[in-house]
């Protein structure tokens, strides 16, 4: 495997420049019903090489849904009530008002402190499974276009996609 790119400015620069190529790659995989397992294996390897505490981009750029059970878990962790957690740290999801999401600001999630999560052991499932490349049941080719967006923000996604292009023999100018 070539060297893993972990510099966030480089990931943003190259990932942004390759946005269309990455959308094409997603269609290429979808058209060929590419298997998920090889991608998950290589993504797991890349996860081991990336220090998330040097990044935290997902905590700055994600909308995090939080269930009632997860609010209970956060309340227990913070030794407060679920009602306080809901009121202080969550808000209705503008796209799905029946669902609640963690509050955030332009600096990121309400629970982000520097690059660290203040409720790490009680963080919601969406955070634990991010960037959803090594676990999950969705096929890579069928993933939403957000995968291309995250390729410019998340070093794990960026490197996993680049490596998978080599593995599948994808050529940037090949028609999906
Ligand atoms: S999962 Fe990706 S975006 Fe989140 S901290 Fe780790 S490398 Fe950064
Ligand atoms: S709860 Fe923690 S892991 Fe999840 S987005 Fe907020 S700071 Fe990041």
Coordinates of C-alpha atoms and ligand atoms in Angstrom, one line a residue:
X1 CA 0.0 0.0 0.0
X2 CA 1.3 3.5 -0.8
X3 CA 1.7 5.9 2.1
X4 CA -1.5 6.9 3.9
X5 CA -2.2 10.6 3.5
X6 CA -3.2 12.0 6.9
X7 CA -2.5 15.7 6.4
X8 CA -6.0 17.3 6.6
X9 CA -5.1 20.1 4.2
X10 CA -3.9 17.6 1.6
X11 CA -6.9 15.4 2.0
X12 CA -9.1 18.5 1.5
X13 CA -7.2 19.6 -1.5
X14 CA -7.0 16.3 -3.3
X15 CA -10.4 15.0 -2.2
X16 CA -12.0 18.2 -3.4
X17 CA -10.2 18.0 -6.8
X18 CA -11.3 14.3 -7.1
X19 CA -15.0 14.9 -6.2
X20 CA -16.3 14.1 -9.6
X21 CA -13.9 11.2 -10.0
X22 CA -15.1 9.8 -6.7
X23 CA -18.8 10.1 -7.8
X24 CA -17.8 8.3 -11.0
X25 CA -16.1 5.6 -9.0
X26 CA -19.3 5.1 -6.9
X27 CA -21.3 4.6 -10.1
X28 CA -18.5 2.3 -11.4
X29 CA -18.8 0.1 -8.3
X30 CA -22.6 0.1 -8.4
X31 CA -22.7 -0.9 -12.0
X32 CA -20.4 -3.8 -11.3
X33 CA -22.1 -4.9 -8.1
X34 CA -18.7 -4.6 -6.4
X35 CA -18.3 -6.7 -3.2
X36 CA -18.1 -4.8 0.0
X37 CA -15.8 -7.1 1.9
X38 CA -12.5 -6.3 0.2
X39 CA -13.2 -2.6 0.8
X40 CA -14.1 -3.1 4.4
X41 CA -10.9 -5.1 5.0
X42 CA -8.6 -2.4 3.5
X43 CA -10.6 0.4 5.3
X44 CA -10.1 -1.4 8.6
X45 CA -6.3 -1.5 7.9
X46 CA -6.3 2.2 7.1
X47 CA -8.3 3.0 10.3
X48 CA -5.4 1.5 12.3
X49 CA -3.0 4.0 10.6
X50 CA -5.0 7.2 11.2
X51 CA -5.1 9.0 14.5
X52 CA -8.6 10.4 14.8
X53 CA -7.5 12.6 17.7
X54 CA -5.4 14.6 15.2
X55 CA -8.5 15.2 13.1
X56 CA -12.0 15.3 14.5
X57 CA -13.5 16.5 11.2
X58 CA -16.5 14.2 11.6
X59 CA -17.3 15.9 14.9
X60 CA -17.1 19.3 13.1
X61 CA -19.1 18.4 10.0
X62 CA -21.7 15.8 10.9
X63 CA -25.3 15.9 11.8
X64 CA -25.6 13.3 14.6
X65 CA -29.0 11.7 15.2
X66 CA -29.6 10.7 18.8
X67 CA -32.2 8.2 20.0
X68 CA -34.0 8.2 23.4
X69 CA -31.9 5.3 24.5
X70 CA -28.7 7.2 23.6
X71 CA -29.9 10.3 25.5
X72 CA -30.5 8.0 28.5
X73 CA -26.9 6.7 28.1
X74 CA -25.5 10.2 27.9
X75 CA -27.5 11.2 30.9
X76 CA -26.1 8.3 33.0
X77 CA -22.6 9.2 31.8
X78 CA -23.0 12.9 32.7
X79 CA -25.0 12.0 35.9
X80 CA -27.9 14.1 34.9
X81 CA -31.4 13.5 33.6
X82 CA -32.4 12.5 30.1
X83 CA -34.7 15.6 30.0
X84 CA -31.6 17.8 30.7
X85 CA -29.6 16.1 28.0
X86 CA -32.5 16.6 25.5
X87 CA -32.9 20.2 26.5
X88 CA -29.3 21.3 26.7
X89 CA -27.5 19.2 24.1
X90 CA -30.1 18.2 21.4
X91 CA -32.4 19.9 18.9
X92 CA -35.0 18.7 16.5
X93 CA -33.6 17.6 13.2
X94 CA -34.7 20.3 10.6
X95 CA -35.1 17.6 8.0
X96 CA -37.0 15.1 10.2
X97 CA -38.5 17.1 13.1
X98 CA -39.6 13.9 14.9
X99 CA -36.0 13.0 15.3
X100 CA -33.5 14.7 17.5
X101 CA -29.8 15.5 16.7
X102 CA -26.9 16.7 18.8
X103 CA -26.6 20.5 18.9
X104 CA -23.7 21.9 17.1
X105 CA -22.1 25.3 16.2
X106 CA -19.7 26.3 13.4
X107 CA -17.0 24.9 15.6
X108 CA -18.6 21.5 15.7
X109 CA -20.6 19.2 18.0
X110 CA -21.7 20.4 21.4
X111 CA -19.6 17.7 23.0
X112 CA -16.4 18.4 21.2
X113 CA -13.5 19.7 23.3
X114 CA -10.5 20.5 21.2
X115 CA -10.3 17.3 19.2
X116 CA -11.7 15.1 21.9
X117 CA -15.2 13.9 22.7
X118 CA -16.4 14.7 26.2
X119 CA -18.8 11.8 26.2
X120 CA -16.7 9.3 24.3
X121 CA -17.8 6.2 26.2
X122 CA -21.5 7.2 25.8
X123 CA -21.3 8.6 22.3
X124 CA -24.2 7.7 19.9
X125 CA -24.0 4.8 17.5
X126 CA -23.6 7.2 14.5
X127 CA -20.3 8.4 16.0
X128 CA -19.1 5.0 17.0
X129 CA -19.5 3.6 13.5
X130 CA -18.2 6.6 11.6
X131 CA -17.0 6.7 8.9
X132 CA -19.1 3.6 8.1
X133 CA -16.5 2.1 5.8
X134 CA -15.4 -0.8 7.9
X135 CA -18.8 -1.8 9.4
X136 CA -22.3 -1.6 8.2
X137 CA -24.5 -3.4 5.7
X138 CA -24.7 -0.9 2.8
X139 CA -22.8 -1.6 -0.3
X140 CA -20.2 0.9 -1.2
X141 CA -21.6 1.5 -4.7
X142 CA -25.0 2.1 -3.2
X143 CA -23.8 4.6 -0.7
X144 CA -25.1 8.2 -0.9
X145 CA -23.0 10.8 -2.6
X146 CA -21.9 11.9 0.9
X147 CA -19.0 9.4 0.5
X148 CA -17.5 11.8 -2.1
X149 CA -18.0 14.7 0.3
X150 CA -16.3 12.8 3.1
X151 CA -13.4 11.8 0.9
X152 CA -12.3 15.5 1.2
X153 CA -12.8 15.6 5.0
X154 CA -12.0 12.2 6.4
X155 CA -8.5 10.7 5.9
X156 CA -9.9 7.2 6.4
X157 CA -12.5 7.6 3.7
X158 CA -10.0 9.4 1.4
X159 CA -7.3 6.7 1.6
X160 CA -9.7 3.8 1.5
X161 CA -11.3 5.0 -1.7
X162 CA -7.9 5.7 -3.3
X163 CA -6.7 2.2 -2.4
X164 CA -9.9 0.6 -3.6
X165 CA -9.5 2.3 -7.0
X166 CA -6.2 0.5 -7.4
X167 CA -7.7 -2.8 -6.1
X168 CA -10.6 -2.7 -8.6
X169 CA -8.6 -1.4 -11.5
X170 CA -10.7 1.7 -11.8
X171 CA -9.3 4.2 -14.3
X172 CA -10.3 7.9 -13.7
X173 CA -11.4 8.4 -17.2
X174 CA -13.3 5.2 -17.6
X175 CA -17.0 5.6 -18.1
X176 CA -19.1 4.2 -15.2
Ligands
LIG1 S1 -13.3 9.1 11.5 FE1 -12.4 10.3 9.8 S2 -13.2 12.4 10.0 FE2 -13.5 11.3 12.0 S3 -11.7 11.8 13.2 FE3 -11.3 9.9 12.2 S4 -10.2 10.4 10.4 FE4 -11.2 12.3 11.1
LIG2 S1 -20.8 13.0 20.4 FE1 -18.6 13.0 20.5 S2 -17.9 11.6 18.8 FE2 -20.1 12.3 18.4 S3 -19.9 14.1 17.1 FE3 -20.0 14.8 19.2 S4 -17.9 15.1 19.9 FE4 -17.9 13.8 18.1

